[in-house]
Coordinates of C-alpha atoms in Angstrom, one line a residue:
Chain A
X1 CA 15.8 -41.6 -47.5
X2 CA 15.7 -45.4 -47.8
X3 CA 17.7 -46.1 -45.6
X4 CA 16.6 -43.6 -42.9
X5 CA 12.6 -45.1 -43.3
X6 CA 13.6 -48.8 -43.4
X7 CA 13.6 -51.1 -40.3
X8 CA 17.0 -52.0 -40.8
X9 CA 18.4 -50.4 -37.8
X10 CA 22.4 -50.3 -38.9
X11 CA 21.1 -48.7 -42.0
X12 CA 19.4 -46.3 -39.7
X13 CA 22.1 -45.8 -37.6
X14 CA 24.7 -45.2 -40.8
X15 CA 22.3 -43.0 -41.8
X16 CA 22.1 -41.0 -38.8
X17 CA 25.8 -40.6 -38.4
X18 CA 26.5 -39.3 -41.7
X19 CA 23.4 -36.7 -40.9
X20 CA 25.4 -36.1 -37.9
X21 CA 28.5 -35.6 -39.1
X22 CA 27.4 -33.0 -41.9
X23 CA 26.3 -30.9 -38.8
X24 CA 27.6 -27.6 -38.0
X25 CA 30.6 -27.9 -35.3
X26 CA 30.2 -26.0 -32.2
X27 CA 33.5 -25.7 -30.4
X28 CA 33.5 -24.8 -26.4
X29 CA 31.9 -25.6 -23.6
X30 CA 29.1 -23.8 -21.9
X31 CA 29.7 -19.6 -20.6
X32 CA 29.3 -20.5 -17.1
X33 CA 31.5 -23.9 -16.7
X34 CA 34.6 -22.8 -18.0
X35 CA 36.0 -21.5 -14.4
X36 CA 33.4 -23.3 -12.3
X37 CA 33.8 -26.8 -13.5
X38 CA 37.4 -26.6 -12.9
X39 CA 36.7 -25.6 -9.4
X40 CA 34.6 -28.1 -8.9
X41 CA 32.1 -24.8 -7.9
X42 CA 29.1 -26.8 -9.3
X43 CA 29.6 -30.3 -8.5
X44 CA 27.4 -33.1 -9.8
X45 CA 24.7 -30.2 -9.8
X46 CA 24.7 -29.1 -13.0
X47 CA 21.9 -31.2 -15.3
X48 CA 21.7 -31.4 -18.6
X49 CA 18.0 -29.1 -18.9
X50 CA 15.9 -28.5 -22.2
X51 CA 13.3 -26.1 -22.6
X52 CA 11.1 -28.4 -20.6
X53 CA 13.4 -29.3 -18.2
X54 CA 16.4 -31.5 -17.3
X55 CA 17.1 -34.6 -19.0
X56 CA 19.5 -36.7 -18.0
X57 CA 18.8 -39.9 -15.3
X58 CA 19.4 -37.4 -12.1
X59 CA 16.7 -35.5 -13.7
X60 CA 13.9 -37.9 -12.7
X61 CA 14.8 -36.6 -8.9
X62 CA 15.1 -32.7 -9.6
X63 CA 12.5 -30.6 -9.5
X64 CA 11.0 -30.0 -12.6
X65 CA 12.4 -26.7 -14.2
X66 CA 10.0 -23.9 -15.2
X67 CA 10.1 -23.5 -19.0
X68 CA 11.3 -19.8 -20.2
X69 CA 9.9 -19.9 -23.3
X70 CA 6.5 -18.8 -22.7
X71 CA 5.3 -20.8 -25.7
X72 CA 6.3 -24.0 -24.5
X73 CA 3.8 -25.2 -22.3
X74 CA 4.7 -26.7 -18.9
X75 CA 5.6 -30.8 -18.4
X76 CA 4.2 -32.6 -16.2
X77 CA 5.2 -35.4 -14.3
X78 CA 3.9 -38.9 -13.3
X79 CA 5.5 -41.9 -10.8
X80 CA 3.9 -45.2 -9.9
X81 CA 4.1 -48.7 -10.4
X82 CA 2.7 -50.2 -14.2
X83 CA -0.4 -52.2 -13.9
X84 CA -1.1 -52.8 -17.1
X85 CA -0.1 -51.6 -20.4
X86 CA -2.3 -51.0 -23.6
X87 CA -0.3 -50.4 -26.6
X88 CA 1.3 -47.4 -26.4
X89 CA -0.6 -45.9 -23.2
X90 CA 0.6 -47.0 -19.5
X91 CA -1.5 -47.2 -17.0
X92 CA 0.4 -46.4 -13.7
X93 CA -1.1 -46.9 -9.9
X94 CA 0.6 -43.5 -8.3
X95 CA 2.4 -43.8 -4.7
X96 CA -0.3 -42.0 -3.3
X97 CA -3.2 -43.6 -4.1
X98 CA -3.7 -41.5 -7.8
X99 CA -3.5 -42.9 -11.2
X100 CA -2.7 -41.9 -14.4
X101 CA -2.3 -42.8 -17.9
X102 CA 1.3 -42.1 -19.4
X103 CA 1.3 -42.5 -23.5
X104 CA 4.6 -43.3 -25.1
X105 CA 5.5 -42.0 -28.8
X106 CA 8.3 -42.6 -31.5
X107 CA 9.7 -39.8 -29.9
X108 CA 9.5 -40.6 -25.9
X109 CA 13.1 -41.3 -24.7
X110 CA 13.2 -44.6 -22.4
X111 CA 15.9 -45.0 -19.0
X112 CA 15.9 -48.0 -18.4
X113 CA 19.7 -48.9 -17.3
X114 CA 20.5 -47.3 -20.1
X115 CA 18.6 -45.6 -23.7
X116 CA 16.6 -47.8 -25.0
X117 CA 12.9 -48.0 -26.9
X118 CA 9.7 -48.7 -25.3
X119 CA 9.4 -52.7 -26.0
X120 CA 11.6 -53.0 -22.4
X121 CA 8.9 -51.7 -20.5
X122 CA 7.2 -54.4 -18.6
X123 CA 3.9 -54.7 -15.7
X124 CA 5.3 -54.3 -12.5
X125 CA 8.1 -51.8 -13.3
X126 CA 8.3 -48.8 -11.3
X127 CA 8.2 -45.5 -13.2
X128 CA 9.0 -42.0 -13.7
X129 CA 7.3 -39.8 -16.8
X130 CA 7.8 -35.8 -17.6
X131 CA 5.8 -34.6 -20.6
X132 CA 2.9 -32.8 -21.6
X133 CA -0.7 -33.3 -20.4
X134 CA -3.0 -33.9 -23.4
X135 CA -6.7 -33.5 -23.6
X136 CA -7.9 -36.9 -23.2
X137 CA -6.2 -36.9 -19.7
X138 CA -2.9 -38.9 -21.0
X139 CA 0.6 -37.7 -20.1
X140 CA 2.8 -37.9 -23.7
X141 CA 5.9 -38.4 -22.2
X142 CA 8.7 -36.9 -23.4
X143 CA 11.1 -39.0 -21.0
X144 CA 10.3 -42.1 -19.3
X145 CA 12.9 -43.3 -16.4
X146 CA 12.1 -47.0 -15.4
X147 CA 12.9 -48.4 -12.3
X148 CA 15.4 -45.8 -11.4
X149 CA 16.9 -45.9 -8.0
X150 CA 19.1 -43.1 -6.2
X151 CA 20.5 -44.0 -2.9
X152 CA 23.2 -43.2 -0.7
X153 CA 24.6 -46.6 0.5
X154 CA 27.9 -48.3 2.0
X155 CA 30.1 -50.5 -0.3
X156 CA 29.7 -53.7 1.7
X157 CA 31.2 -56.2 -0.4
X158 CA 32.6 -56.5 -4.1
X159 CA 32.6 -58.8 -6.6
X160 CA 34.0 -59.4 -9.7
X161 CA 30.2 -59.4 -11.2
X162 CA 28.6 -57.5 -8.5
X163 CA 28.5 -54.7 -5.5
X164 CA 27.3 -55.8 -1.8
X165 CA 25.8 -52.6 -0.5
X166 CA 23.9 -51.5 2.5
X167 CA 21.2 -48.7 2.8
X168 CA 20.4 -48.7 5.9
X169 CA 19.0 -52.1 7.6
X170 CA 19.1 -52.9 3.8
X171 CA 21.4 -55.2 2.2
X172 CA 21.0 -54.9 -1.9
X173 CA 23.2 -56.2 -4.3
X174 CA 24.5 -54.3 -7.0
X175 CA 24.9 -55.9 -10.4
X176 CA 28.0 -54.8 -12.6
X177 CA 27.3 -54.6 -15.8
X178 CA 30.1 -54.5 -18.8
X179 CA 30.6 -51.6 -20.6
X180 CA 27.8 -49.6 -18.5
X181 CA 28.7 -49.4 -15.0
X182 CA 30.7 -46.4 -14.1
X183 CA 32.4 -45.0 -11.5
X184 CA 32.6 -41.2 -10.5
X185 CA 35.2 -40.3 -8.0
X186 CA 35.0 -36.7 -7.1
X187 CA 34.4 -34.5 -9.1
X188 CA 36.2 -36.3 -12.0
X189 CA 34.0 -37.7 -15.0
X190 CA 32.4 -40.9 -14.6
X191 CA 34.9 -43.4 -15.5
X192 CA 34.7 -47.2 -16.6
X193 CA 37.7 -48.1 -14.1
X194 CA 36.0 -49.7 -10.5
X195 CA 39.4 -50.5 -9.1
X196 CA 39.0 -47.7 -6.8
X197 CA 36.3 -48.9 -5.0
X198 CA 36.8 -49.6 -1.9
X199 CA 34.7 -51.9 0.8
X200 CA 33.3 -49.3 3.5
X201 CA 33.4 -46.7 1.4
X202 CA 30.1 -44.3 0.8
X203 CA 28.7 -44.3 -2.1
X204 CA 25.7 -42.7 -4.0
X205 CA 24.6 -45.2 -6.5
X206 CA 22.5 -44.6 -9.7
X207 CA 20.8 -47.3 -11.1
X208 CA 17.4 -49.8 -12.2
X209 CA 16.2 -51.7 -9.9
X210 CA 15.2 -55.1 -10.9
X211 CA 11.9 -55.9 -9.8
X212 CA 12.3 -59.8 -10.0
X213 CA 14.7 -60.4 -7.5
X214 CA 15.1 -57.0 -5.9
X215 CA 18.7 -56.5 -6.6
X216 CA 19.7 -52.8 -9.0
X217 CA 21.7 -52.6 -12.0
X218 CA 24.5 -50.4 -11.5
X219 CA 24.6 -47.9 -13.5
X220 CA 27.0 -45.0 -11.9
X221 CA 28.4 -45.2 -8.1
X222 CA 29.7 -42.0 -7.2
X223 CA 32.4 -41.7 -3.9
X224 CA 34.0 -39.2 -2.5
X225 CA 37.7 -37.8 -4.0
X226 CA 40.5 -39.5 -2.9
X227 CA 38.7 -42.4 -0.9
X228 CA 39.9 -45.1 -3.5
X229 CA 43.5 -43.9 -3.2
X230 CA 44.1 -45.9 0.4
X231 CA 43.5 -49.6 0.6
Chain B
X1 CA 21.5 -86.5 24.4
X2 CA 20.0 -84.5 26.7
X3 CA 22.6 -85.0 29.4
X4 CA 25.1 -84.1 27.1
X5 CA 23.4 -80.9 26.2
X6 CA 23.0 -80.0 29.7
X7 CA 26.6 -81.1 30.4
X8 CA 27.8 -78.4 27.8
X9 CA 25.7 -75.6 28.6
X10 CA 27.9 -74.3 30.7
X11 CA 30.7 -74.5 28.2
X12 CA 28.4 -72.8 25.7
X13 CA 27.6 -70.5 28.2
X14 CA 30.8 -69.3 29.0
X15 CA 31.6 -68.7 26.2
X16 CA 29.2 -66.3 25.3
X17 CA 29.8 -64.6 28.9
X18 CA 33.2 -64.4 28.8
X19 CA 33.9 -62.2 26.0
X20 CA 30.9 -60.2 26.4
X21 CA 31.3 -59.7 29.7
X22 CA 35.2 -58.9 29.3
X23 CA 34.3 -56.4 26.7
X24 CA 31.6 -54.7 28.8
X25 CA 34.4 -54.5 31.9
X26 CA 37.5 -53.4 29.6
X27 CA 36.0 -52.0 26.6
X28 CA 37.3 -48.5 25.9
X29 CA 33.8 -48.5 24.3
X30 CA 31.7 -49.1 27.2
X31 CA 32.3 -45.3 28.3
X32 CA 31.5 -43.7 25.1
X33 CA 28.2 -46.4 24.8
X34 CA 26.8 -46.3 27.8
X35 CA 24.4 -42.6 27.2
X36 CA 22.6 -44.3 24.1
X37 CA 21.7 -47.5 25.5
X38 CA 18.0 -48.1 26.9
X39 CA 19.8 -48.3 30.4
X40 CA 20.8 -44.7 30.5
X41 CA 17.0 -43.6 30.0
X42 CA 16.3 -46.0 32.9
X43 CA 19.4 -44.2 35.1
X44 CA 18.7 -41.1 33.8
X45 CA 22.0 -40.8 34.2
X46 CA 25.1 -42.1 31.6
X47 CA 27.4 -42.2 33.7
X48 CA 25.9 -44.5 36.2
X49 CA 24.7 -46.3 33.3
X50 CA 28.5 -47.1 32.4
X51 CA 29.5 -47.8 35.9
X52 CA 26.6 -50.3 35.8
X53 CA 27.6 -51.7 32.7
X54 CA 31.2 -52.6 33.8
X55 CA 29.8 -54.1 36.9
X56 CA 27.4 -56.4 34.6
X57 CA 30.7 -57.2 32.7
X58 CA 32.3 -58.1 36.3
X59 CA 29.5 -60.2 37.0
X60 CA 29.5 -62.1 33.9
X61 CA 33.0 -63.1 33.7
X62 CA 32.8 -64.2 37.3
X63 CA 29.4 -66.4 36.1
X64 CA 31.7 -67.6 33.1
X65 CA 34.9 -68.9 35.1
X66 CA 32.2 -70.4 37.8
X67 CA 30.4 -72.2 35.1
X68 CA 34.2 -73.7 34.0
X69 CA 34.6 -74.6 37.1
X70 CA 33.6 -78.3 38.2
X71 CA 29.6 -78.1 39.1
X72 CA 29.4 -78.4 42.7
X73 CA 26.2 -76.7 43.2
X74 CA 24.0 -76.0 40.2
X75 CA 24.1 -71.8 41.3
X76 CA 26.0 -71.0 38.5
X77 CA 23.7 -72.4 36.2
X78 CA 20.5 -70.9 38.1
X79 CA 22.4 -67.1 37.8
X80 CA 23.0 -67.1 34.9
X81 CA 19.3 -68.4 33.9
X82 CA 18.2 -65.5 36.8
X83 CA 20.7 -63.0 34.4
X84 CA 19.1 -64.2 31.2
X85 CA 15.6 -63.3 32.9
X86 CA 16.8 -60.3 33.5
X87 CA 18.4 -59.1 30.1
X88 CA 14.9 -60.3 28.8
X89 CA 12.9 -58.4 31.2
X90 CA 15.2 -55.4 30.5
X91 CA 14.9 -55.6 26.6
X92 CA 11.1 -55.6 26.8
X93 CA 11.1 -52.4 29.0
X94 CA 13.9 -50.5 26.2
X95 CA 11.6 -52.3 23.5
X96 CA 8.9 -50.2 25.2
X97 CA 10.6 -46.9 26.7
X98 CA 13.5 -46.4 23.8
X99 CA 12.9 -48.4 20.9
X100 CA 15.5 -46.5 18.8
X101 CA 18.4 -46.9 21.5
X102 CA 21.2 -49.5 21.9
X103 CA 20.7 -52.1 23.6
X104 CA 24.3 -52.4 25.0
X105 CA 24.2 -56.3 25.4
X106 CA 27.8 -56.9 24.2
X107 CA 29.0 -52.5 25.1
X108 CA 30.9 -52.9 21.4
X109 CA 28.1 -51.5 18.9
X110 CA 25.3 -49.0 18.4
X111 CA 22.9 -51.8 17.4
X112 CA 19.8 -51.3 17.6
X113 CA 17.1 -53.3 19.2
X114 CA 16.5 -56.6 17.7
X115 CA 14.6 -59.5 17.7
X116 CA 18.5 -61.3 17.9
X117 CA 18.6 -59.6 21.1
X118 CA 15.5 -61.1 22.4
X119 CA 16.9 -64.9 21.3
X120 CA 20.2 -63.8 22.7
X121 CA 18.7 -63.4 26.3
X122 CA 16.2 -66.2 26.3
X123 CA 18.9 -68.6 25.1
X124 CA 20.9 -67.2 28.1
X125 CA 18.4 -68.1 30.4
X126 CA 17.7 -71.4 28.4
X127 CA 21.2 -72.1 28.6
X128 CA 21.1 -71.4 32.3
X129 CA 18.4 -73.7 33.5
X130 CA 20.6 -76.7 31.3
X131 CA 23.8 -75.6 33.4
X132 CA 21.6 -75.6 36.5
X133 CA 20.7 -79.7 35.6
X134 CA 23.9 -80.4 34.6
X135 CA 24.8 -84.1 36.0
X136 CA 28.3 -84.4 35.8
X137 CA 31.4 -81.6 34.4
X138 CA 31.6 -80.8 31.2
X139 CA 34.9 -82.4 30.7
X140 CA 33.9 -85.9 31.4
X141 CA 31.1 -85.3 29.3
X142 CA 32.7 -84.2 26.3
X143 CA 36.0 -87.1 26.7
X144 CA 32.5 -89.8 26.5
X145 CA 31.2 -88.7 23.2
X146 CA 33.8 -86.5 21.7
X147 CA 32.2 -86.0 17.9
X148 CA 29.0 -85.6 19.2
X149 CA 30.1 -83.1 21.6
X150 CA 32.1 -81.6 19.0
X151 CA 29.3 -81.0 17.0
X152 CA 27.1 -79.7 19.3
X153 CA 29.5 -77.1 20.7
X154 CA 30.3 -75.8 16.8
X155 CA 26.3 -75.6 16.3
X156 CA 26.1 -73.6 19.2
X157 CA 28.6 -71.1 18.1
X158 CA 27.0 -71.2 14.9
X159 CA 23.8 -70.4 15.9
X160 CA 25.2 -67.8 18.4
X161 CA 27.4 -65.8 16.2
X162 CA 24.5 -65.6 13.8
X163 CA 22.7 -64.1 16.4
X164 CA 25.1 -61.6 17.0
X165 CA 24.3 -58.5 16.7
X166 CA 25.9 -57.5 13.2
X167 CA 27.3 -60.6 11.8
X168 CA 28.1 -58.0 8.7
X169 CA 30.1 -55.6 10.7
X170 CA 31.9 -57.9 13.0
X171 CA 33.3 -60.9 10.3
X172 CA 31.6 -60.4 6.9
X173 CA 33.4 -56.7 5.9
X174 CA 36.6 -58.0 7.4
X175 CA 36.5 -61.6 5.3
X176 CA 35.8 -59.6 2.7
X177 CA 38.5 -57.2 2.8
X178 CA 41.3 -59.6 3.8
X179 CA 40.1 -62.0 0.4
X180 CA 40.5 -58.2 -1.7
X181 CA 44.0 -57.9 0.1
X182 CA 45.0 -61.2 -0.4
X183 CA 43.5 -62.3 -4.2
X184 CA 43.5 -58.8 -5.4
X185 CA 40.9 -56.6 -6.1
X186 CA 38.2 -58.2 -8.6
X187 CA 37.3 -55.0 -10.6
X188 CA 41.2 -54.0 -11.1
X189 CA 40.8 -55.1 -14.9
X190 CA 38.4 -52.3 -14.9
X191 CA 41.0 -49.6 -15.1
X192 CA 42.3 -50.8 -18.1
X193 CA 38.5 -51.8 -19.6
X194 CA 40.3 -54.0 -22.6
X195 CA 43.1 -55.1 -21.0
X196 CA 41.8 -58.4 -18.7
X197 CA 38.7 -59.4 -21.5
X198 CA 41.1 -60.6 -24.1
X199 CA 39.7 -58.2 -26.5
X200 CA 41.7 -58.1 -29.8
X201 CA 41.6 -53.9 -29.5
X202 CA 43.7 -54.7 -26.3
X203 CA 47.0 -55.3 -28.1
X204 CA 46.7 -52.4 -30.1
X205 CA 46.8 -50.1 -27.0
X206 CA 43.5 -48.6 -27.5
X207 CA 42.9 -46.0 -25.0
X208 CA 40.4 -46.8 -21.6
X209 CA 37.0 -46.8 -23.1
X210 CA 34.9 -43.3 -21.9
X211 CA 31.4 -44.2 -20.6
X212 CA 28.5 -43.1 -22.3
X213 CA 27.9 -41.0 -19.0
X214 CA 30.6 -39.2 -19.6
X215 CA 30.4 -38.5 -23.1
X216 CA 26.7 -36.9 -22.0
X217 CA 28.3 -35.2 -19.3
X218 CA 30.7 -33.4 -21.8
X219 CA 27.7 -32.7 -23.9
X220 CA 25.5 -30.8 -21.5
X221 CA 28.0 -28.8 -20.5
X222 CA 29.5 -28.3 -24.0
X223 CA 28.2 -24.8 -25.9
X224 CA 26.7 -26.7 -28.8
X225 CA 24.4 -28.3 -26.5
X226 CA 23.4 -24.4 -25.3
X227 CA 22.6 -24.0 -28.9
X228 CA 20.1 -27.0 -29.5
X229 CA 18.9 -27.3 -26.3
X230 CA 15.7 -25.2 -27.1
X231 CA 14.6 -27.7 -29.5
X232 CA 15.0 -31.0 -27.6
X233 CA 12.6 -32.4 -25.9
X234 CA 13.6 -36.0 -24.8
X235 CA 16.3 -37.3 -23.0
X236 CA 18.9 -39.9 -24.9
X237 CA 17.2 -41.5 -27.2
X238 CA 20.1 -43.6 -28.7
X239 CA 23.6 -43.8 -28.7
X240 CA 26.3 -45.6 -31.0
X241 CA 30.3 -45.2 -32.1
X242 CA 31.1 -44.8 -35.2
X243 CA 34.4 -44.3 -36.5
X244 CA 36.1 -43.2 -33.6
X245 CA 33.2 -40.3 -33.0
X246 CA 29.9 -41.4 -30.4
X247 CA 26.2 -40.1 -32.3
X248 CA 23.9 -39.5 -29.5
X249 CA 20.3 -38.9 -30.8
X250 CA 17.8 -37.2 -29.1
X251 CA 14.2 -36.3 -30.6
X252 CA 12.9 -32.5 -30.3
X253 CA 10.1 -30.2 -31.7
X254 CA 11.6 -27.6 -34.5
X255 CA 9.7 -24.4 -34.7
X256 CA 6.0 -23.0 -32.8
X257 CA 2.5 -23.0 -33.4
X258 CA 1.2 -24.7 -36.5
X259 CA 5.1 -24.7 -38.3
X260 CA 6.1 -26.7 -35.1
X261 CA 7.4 -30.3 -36.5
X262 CA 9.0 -33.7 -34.9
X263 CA 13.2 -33.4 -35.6
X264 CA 15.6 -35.6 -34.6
X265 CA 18.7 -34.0 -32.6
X266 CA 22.0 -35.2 -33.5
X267 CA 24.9 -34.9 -31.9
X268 CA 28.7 -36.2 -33.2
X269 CA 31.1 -35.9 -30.6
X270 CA 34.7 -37.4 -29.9
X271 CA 34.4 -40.8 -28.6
X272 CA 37.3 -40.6 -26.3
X273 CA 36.6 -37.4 -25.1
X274 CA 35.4 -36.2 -21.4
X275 CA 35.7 -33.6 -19.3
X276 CA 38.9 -34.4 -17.5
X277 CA 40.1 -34.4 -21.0
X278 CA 39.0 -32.1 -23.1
X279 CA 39.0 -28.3 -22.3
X280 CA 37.4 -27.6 -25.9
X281 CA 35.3 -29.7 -27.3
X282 CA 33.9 -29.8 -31.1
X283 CA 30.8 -31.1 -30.8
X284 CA 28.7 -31.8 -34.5
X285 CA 25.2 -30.5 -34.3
X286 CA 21.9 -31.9 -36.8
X287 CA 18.6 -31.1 -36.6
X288 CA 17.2 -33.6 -39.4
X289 CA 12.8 -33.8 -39.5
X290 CA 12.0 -37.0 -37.9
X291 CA 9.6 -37.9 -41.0
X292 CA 11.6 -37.3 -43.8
X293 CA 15.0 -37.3 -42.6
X294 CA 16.0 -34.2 -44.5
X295 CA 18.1 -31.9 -42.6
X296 CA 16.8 -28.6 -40.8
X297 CA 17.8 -25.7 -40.8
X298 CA 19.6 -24.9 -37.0
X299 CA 17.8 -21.4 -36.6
X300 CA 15.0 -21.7 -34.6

C-alpha cells in the first residue's frame, strides 16, 4: 500500500494500473447502442450518466438526471463566477444575483480543458458544480467544470496553433492544443486529425475559456459529416 | 495640404460611388436585398424598395463619372455631400424604425446596422463638401505632389475598406483560404499526429494516437461501464497510458447507509481503441477503497 499512500504520483499511478488491470474484463458495449450507434440513431446524445447523473464535459449543459436509486439522494447544481476561494470551499457569485459555497474533496473530479485536481482553479474562473447539498449550506461537488464553453460558431480562420471563429458579432480565437484538441466529424469518434477542417465551415466547439485574454482552449470542434471532404 | 485633399476628394469619392453604386444598379443581389433593408419598411413595399435602390445605384455612378470629370462647377461635389446627408438622415430613421434590418448601403450584404455605416455616410458628405472646394482637377493635383498624393489616396482606401461593412466576409475569409490553398493546410500533420513532430514513435509506424475523448466515449457506451456506473460518482478524475492500455480513474461511493465507503473506479481499456474501431470492447473494471487501496468486491 506504500506506494498507493505516498505522494509520489508515478508510484501512484503504477499502482493504479496494476489495480486496474487485475479487474474483472467486461466485454461489449451497452444493450441499447449496438444497432443504434451504428445508425447514428442517437447521435452525440448519448452521455456518459451515473447514478447522479451524467458525467462527461457535455454534461455541465444537460439537465440534471433524476437519480433511480431512491437511496441516492439528488445532486444539485451550482454556476457563477469564483470570488474568492478558502481552502477547499469556493465561494461563487451566481448569474442571477445568488451565491453559493461549492466545497471540493479528494474525490471531486475537476474539467478544466481536461482532468485535472483542484490546485488549477483560480478567482475569476467561471464555474459549473453538480453534487450534494450538505447541512452547513455547502454544495460537495462531485464534478466541477471550469470555464467550460459550448457554442455553435463558424470556422473563420485556421492556424497552425489556433482556430479564428465567429459566434455571432463575436470573433474568438480558438487555441489548439497538442495532444487534446479533437475533432468530431459526424457521427464518427472524436479524432486527433484537424485536417478536415475547413474555413466556413460550422462548427460546435467544446472548450475552457480563458479568462485572461478571452480567447477558449479547444478542446473538441464537432462539424457536420462530409464537410471536410471538399476543399 | 488642404488643397490637395480637396483636389482628391473627388477621386476618393468616386471610388467609393462607383462600385457601390454599380453593384446597387447590376447586382443580382439588389432584388433579393431589397425587402430586408430599412427602406422597404419606409416603402412598405419591396419591390419599390429595389426599383429605388437601382435608381440610387444609377445616380451614384452618374455622381462618380461627374466627379472624374474636370470640375467645372463644384455640383458634383455639393450632390454628393446633399447624398451623403441623405444616407445619414436615412440611417438615423432605420437606426430608429428597424434597428435589426439591412441597411442596403452597398445592396451586396445582410449587414446589419452599424456605427461604420454612420462614418460611411458622414465621410460621404465630408467628402462632398472637399469635392465641392476643389481648386483645380485632380489630375494636375496629383502630377504636383505625386508621393503625397499617393499616400493620401492609399490612406483613404485604407480607412474606407475598414469601414466596410464586413471587412471579414469580403477579404479576410478569402486571404485566408487562398494562403490554405496555396501553403497547404496548417493542421494536415494532424492526421497523422506523430508524423510532422519528429517524434521517435513516428518511424516505427505507430498508429494515429486516439483522443482521450474518444477512449471516454467508448467507455460510456461500453457494458462494463453499465456495470460500475451505479458506484461512480465523479466525472474523470485521471487518465494515463500504460503499456499500450489507457487507466481512466474515476472516484465513487461503494455500498449504502452506514457500510457506504469512498472507492476509487478503475477502468483498463485499449489505448488504441474507439468506436469506429472497435465493435467489442474488453474493458478491465476495479473498484479499489480510496483509503486503503485494497480492492472491492464489484457486487454492489
Amino acid at each position: 500500500m506504500s506506494a498507493y499512500r505516498t505522494g509520489d504520483p508515478l508510484g501512484r499511478r503504477r499502482f493504479l494500473t496494476a489495480a486496474a488491470l487485475r479487474g474483472a474484463t467486461v466485454i461489449g458495449t451497452g444493450a441499447l447502442s449496438t444497432g443504434a450507434l451504428s445508425t447514428g440513431a442517437l447521435g452525440t446524445g448519448v452521455i456518459g450518466a451515473t447514478a447522479l447523473g451524467a458525467v462527461d464535459a457535455d454534461a455541465a449543459f444537460a439537465a440534471p438526471i433524476r437519480p433511480l436509486d431512491p437511496a441516492v439522494a439528488e445532486s444539485a447544481f451550482a454556476e457563477g463566477r469564483i470570488t474568492a476561494i478558502n481552502h477547499d470551499v469556493l465561494e461563487v457569485a451566481g448569474s442571477y444575483g445568488d451565491h453559493s459555497r461549492v466545497r471540493v474533496t479528494n474525490a471531486t473530479s475537476v474539467w478544466k480543458a481536461r482532468a485535472t485536481t483542484a490546485a488549477d482553479i483560480e478567482t475569476g474562473d467561471g464555474l459549473y458544480a453538480r453534487g450534494l447539498p450538505l447541512p452547513d449550506g455547502t454544495l460537495a461537488a462531485d464534478a466541477v467544470w471550469v470555464n467550460i464553453v459550448n457554442l455553435h460558431a463558424t470556422i473563420r480562420g485556421i492556424e497552425k496553433t489556433r482556430l479564428h471563429l465567429a459566434h455571432g458579432q463575436h470573433e474568438i480565437v480558438g487555441n489548439l492544443m497538442a495532444r487534446t484538441t479533437s475533432a468530431a466529424y459526424g457521427d464518427a469518434s472524436p479524432t486527433a486529425d484537424l485536417s478536415r477542417l475547413t474555413i466556413g465551415q460550422s462548427a460546435q466547439v467544446l472548450g475552457a475559456w480563458r479568462p485572461s485574454d478571452g480567447s477558449v482552449d479547444l478542446v473538441r470542434v464537432a462539424v457536420a459529416p462530409g464537410a471536410g471532404r471538399r476543399r | 495640404m488642404s488643397a490637395l485633399v480637396c483636389a482628391l476628394a473627388p477621386l476618393v469619392l468616386a471610388g467609393v460611388l462607383g462600385p457601390a453604386g454599380a453593384g446597387k444598379l447590376f447586382g443580382r443581389g439588389t432584388a433579393r436585398q431589397a425587402p430586408r433593408t430599412a427602406l422597404a419598411r419606409l416603402l412598405r413595399d419591396g419591390g419599390r424598395a429595389a426599383l429605388v435602390l437601382r435608381a440610387l445605384g444609377a445616380v451614384e455612378l452618374l455622381l462618380a463619372a461627374a466627379l472624374l470629370a474636370p470640375p467645372a462647377t463644384p455640383l458634383p461635389g455639393a450632390a454628393a455631400a446633399l447624398l451623403g446627408a441623405g444616407f445619414l438622415g436615412y440611417l438615423g430613421y432605420a437606426h430608429a424604425a428597424a434597428p435589426g434590418s439591412s441597411c442596403g448601403c452597398t445592396a451586396r450584404q445582410d449587414a446589419p446596422l452599424t456605427w461604420r455605416a454612420f462614418v460611411r455616410a458622414a465621410a460621404v458628405l465630408a467628402g462632398g463638401v472637399a469635392a465641392a472646394l476643389a481648386q483645380q482637377p485632380w489630375w494636375t493635383a496629383a502630377a504636383r505632389r505625386p508621393a503625397a498624393a499617393l499616400c493620401l489616396v492609399l490612406a483613404a482606401a485604407a480607412a474606407l475598406t475598414a469601414l466596410s461593412a464586413d471587412p471579414d466576409r469580403r477579404w479576410r475569409m478569402p486571404l485566408r483560404r487562398l494562403r490554405l490553398r496555396i501553403a497547404g493546410h496548417p493542421l494536415a500533420a494532424t492526421g497523422h499526429p506523430l508524423a510532422a513532430t519528429g517524434h521517435p514513435l513516428a518511424a516505427a509506424g505507430a498508429p494515429a494516437a486516439v483522443p482521450v475523448a474518444a477512449t471516454v466515449e467508448l467507455l460510456e457506451r461500453s457494458r462494463a461501464w453499465q456495470s460500475a456506473s451505479r458506484v461512480v460518482r465523479s466525472a474523470l478524475l485521471d487518465h494515463w497510458d500504460d503499456g499500450g492500455w489507457r487507466i481512466l480513474q474515476f472516484a465513487g461511493v461503494h455500498g449504502g447507509g452506514t457500510a457506504a465507503r469512498p472507492v476509487l473506479v478503475l477502468f483498463a481499456v485499449d489505448a488504441a481503441a474507439s468506436l469506429d474501431t472497435v465493435r467489442e470492447p474488453a474493458v478491465r473494471v476495479s473498484v479499489i477503497d480510496a483509503d486503503s487501496g485494497a480492492p472491492v468486491m464489484a457486487t454492489a
